[in-house]
PDB file of C-alpha atoms in Angstrom:
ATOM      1  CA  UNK A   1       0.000   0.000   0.000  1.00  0.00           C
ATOM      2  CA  UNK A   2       1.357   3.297  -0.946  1.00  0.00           C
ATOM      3  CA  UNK A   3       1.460   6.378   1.482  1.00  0.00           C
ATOM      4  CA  UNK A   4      -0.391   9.353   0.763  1.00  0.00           C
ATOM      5  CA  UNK A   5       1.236  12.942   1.017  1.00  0.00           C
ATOM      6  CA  UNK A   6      -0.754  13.640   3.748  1.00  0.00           C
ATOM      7  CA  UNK A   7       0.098  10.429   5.303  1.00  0.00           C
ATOM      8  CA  UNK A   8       3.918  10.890   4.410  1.00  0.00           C
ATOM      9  CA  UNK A   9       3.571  14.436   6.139  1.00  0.00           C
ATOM     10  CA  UNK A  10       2.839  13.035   9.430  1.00  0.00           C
ATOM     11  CA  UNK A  11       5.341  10.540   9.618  1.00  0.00           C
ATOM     12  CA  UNK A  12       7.834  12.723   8.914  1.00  0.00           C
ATOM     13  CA  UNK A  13       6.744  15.241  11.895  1.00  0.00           C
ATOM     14  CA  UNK A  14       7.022  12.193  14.062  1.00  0.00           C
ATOM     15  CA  UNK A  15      10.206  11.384  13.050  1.00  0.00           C
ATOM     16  CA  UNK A  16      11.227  15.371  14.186  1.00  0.00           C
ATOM     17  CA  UNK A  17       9.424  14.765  17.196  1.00  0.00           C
ATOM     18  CA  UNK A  18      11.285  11.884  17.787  1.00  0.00           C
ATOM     19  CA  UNK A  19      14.704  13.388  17.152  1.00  0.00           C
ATOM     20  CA  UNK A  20      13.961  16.658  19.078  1.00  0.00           C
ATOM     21  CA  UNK A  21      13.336  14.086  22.266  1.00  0.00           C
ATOM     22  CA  UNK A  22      16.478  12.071  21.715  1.00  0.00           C
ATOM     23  CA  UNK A  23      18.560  15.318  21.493  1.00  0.00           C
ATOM     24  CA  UNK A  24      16.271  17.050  24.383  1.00  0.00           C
ATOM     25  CA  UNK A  25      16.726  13.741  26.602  1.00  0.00           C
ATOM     26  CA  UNK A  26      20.713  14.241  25.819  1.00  0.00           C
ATOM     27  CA  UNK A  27      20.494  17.606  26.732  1.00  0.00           C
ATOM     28  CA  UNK A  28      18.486  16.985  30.413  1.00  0.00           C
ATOM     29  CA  UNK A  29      21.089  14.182  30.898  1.00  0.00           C
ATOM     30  CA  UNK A  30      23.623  16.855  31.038  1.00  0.00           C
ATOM     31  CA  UNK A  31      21.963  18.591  33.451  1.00  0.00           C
ATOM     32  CA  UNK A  32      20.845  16.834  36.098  1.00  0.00           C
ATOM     33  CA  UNK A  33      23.315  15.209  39.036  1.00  0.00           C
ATOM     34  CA  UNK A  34      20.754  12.635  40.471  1.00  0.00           C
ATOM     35  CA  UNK A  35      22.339   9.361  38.960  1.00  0.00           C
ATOM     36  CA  UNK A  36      19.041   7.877  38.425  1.00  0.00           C
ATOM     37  CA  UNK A  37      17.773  10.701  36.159  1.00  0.00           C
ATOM     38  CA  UNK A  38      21.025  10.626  34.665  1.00  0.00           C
ATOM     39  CA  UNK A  39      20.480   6.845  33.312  1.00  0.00           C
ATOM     40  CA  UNK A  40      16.463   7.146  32.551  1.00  0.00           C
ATOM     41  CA  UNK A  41      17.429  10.422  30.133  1.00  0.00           C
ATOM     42  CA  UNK A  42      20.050   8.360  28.493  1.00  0.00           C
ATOM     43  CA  UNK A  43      17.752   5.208  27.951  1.00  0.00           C
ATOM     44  CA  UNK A  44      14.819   7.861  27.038  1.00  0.00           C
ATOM     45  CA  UNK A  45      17.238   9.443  24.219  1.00  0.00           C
ATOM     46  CA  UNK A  46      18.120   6.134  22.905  1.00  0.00           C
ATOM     47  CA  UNK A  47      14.219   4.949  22.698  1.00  0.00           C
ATOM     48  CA  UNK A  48      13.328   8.175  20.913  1.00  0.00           C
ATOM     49  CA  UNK A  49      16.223   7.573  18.345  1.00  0.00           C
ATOM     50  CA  UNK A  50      15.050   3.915  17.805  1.00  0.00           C
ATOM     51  CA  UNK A  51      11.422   5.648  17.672  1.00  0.00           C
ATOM     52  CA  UNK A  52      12.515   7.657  14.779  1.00  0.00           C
ATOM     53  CA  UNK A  53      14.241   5.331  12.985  1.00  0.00           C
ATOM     54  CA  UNK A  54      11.392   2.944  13.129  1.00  0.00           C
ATOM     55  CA  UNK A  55       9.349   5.362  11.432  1.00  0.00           C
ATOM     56  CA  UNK A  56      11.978   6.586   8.722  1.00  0.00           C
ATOM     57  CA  UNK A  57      12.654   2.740   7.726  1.00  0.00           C
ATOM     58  CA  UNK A  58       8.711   2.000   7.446  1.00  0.00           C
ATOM     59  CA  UNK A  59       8.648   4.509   5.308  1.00  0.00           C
ATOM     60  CA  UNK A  60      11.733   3.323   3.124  1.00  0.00           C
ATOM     61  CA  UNK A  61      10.233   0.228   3.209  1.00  0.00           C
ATOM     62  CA  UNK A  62       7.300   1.532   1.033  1.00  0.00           C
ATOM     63  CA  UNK A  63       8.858   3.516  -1.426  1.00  0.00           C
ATOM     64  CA  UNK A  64       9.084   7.006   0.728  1.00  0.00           C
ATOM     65  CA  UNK A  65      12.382   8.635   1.043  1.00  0.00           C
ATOM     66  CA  UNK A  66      13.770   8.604   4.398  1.00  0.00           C
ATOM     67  CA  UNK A  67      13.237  12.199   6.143  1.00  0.00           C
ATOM     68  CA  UNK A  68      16.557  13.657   7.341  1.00  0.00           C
ATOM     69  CA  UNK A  69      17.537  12.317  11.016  1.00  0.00           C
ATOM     70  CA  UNK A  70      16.836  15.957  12.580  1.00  0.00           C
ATOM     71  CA  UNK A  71      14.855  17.558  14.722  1.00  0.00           C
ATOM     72  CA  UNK A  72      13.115  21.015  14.384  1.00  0.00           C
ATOM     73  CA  UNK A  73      13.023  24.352  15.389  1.00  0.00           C
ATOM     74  CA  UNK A  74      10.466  24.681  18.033  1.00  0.00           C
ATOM     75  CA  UNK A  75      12.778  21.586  19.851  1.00  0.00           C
ATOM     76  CA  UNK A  76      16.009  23.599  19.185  1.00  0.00           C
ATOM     77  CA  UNK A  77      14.127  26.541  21.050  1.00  0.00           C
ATOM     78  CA  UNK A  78      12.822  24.526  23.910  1.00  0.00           C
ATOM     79  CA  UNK A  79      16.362  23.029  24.534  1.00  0.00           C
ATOM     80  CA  UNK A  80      17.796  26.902  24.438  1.00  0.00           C
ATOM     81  CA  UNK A  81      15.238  27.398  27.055  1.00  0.00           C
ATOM     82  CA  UNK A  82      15.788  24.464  29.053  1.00  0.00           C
ATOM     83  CA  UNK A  83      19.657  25.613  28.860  1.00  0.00           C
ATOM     84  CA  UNK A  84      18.651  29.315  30.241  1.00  0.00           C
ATOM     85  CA  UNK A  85      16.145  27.734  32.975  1.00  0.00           C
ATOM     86  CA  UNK A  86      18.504  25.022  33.997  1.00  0.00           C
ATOM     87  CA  UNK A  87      21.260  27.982  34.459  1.00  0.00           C
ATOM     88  CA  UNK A  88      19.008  30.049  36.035  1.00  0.00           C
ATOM     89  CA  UNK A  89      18.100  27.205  39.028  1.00  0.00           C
ATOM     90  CA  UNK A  90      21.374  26.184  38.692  1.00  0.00           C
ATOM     91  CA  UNK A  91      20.311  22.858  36.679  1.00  0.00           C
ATOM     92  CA  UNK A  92      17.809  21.601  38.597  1.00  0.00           C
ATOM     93  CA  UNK A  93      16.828  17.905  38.432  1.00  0.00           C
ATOM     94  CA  UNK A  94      13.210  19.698  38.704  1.00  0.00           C
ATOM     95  CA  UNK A  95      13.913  21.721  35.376  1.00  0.00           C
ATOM     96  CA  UNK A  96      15.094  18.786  33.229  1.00  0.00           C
ATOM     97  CA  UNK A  97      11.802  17.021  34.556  1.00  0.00           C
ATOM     98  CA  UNK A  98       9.300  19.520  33.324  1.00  0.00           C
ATOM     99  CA  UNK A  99      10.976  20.031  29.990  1.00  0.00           C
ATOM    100  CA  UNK A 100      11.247  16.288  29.270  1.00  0.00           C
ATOM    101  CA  UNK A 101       7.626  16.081  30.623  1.00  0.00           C
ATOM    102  CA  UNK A 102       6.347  19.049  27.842  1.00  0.00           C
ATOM    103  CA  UNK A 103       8.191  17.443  25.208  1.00  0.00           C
ATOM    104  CA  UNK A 104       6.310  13.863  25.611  1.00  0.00           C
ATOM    105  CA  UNK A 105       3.173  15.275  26.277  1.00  0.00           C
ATOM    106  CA  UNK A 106       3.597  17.003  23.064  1.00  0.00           C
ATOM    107  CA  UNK A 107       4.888  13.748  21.644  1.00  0.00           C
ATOM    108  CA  UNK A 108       1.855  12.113  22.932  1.00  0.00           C
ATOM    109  CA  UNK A 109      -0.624  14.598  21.180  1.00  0.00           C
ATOM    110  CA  UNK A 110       0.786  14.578  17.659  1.00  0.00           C
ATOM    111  CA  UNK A 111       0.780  10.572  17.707  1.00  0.00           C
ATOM    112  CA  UNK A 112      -2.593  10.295  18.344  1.00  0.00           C
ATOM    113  CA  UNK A 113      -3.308  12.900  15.765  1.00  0.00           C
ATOM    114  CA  UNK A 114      -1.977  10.386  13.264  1.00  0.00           C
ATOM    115  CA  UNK A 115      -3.293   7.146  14.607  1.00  0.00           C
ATOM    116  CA  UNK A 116      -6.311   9.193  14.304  1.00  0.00           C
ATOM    117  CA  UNK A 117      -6.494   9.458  10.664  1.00  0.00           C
ATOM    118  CA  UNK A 118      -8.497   7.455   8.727  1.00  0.00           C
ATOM    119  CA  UNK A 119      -7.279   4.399   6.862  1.00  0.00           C
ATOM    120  CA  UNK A 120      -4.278   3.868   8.558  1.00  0.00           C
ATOM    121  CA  UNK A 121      -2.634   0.901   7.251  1.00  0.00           C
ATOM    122  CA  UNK A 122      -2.995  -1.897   9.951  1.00  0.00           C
ATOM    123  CA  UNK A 123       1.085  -2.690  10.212  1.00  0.00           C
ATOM    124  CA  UNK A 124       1.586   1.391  10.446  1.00  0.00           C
ATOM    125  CA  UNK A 125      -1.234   1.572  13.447  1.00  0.00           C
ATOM    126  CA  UNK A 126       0.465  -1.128  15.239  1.00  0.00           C
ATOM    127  CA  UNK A 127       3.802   0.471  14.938  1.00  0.00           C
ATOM    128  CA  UNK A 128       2.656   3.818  16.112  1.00  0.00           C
ATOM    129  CA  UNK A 129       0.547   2.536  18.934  1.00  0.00           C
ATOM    130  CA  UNK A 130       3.362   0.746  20.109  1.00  0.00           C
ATOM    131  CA  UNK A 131       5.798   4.215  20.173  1.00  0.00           C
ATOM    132  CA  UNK A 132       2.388   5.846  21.727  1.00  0.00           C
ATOM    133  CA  UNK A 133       1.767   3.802  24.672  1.00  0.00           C
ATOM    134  CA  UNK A 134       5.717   3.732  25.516  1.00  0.00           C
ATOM    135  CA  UNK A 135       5.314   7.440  25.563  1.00  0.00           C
ATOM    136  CA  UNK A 136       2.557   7.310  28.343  1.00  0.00           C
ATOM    137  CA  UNK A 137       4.362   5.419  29.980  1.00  0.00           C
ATOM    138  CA  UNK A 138       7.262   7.217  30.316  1.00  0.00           C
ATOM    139  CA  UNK A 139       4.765  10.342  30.871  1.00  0.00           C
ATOM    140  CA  UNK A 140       3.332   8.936  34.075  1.00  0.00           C
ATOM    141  CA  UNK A 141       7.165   7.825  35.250  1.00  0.00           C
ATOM    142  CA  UNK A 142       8.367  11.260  34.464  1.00  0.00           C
ATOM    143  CA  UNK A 143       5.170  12.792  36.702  1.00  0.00           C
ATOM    144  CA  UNK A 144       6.145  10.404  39.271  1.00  0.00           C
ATOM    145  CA  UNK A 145       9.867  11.253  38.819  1.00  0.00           C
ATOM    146  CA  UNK A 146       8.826  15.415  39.402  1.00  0.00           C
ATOM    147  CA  UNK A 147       6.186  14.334  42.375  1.00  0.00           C
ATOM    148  CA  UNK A 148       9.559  13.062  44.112  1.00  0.00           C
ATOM    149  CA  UNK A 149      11.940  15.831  42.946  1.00  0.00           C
TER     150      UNK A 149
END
């Protein structure tokens, strides 16, 4: 089944999304001095790079160009402004938190907007509903994670 240009659209935001987390995960990892954090950031970044690249190979596999491996503006701004917040509170562990937490809300929002559209092909809705409910799931840990910071 062939992608439409609508279709091809939304993957490739995802696939920005998904870069702009790895590289905003990399960034809160350098901020942050509670070991733990340290470690969940780096395993975060790494699943939002495999995220990505899940999404840029499904859409090799059927005929679509891979998007460039880069994230966007609006997540090179955020990470400028986690940089100046995280200065400002001298890095906080509580900083890093809220930023990753905006970033996967966000994340969570624009994947449902595509699992939303109609005629999804069924190997496509399975692959994005498995990225989607990781992303709760590290939602709710992250919530936990700023309830204890």
């Amino acid at each position: 089944m062939s992608l439409d240009q609508k279709l091809i659209g939304s993957l490739g935001h995802l696939v920005t999304i998904g870069v702009d987390g790895e590289e905003g995960y990399q960034k809160a990892a350098e901020m942050v001095s509670n070991k733990n954090l340290l470690a969940q950031f780096e395993q975060l970044s790494t699943a939002r790079n495999i995220q990505a690249e899940a999404i840029r190979n499904y859409m090799s596999d059927h005929g679509v160009e891979k998007p460039a491996h880069e994230g966007g503006f609006g997540g090179t701004l955020h990470r400028a402004w986690l940089d100046v917040k995280g200065t400002l509170s001298n890095r906080s562990d509580s900083v890093s938190i809220s930023s990753c937490l905006t970033g996967d809300e966000a994340a969570v929002k624009a994947y449902q907007e595509v699992l939303d559209e109609p005629n999804l092909p069924a190997d496509l809705q399975k692959l994005l509903t498995e990225h989607l409910q990781d992303l709760k799931t590290d939602v709710q840990n992250l919530e936990i994670a700023a309830k204890e910071s």
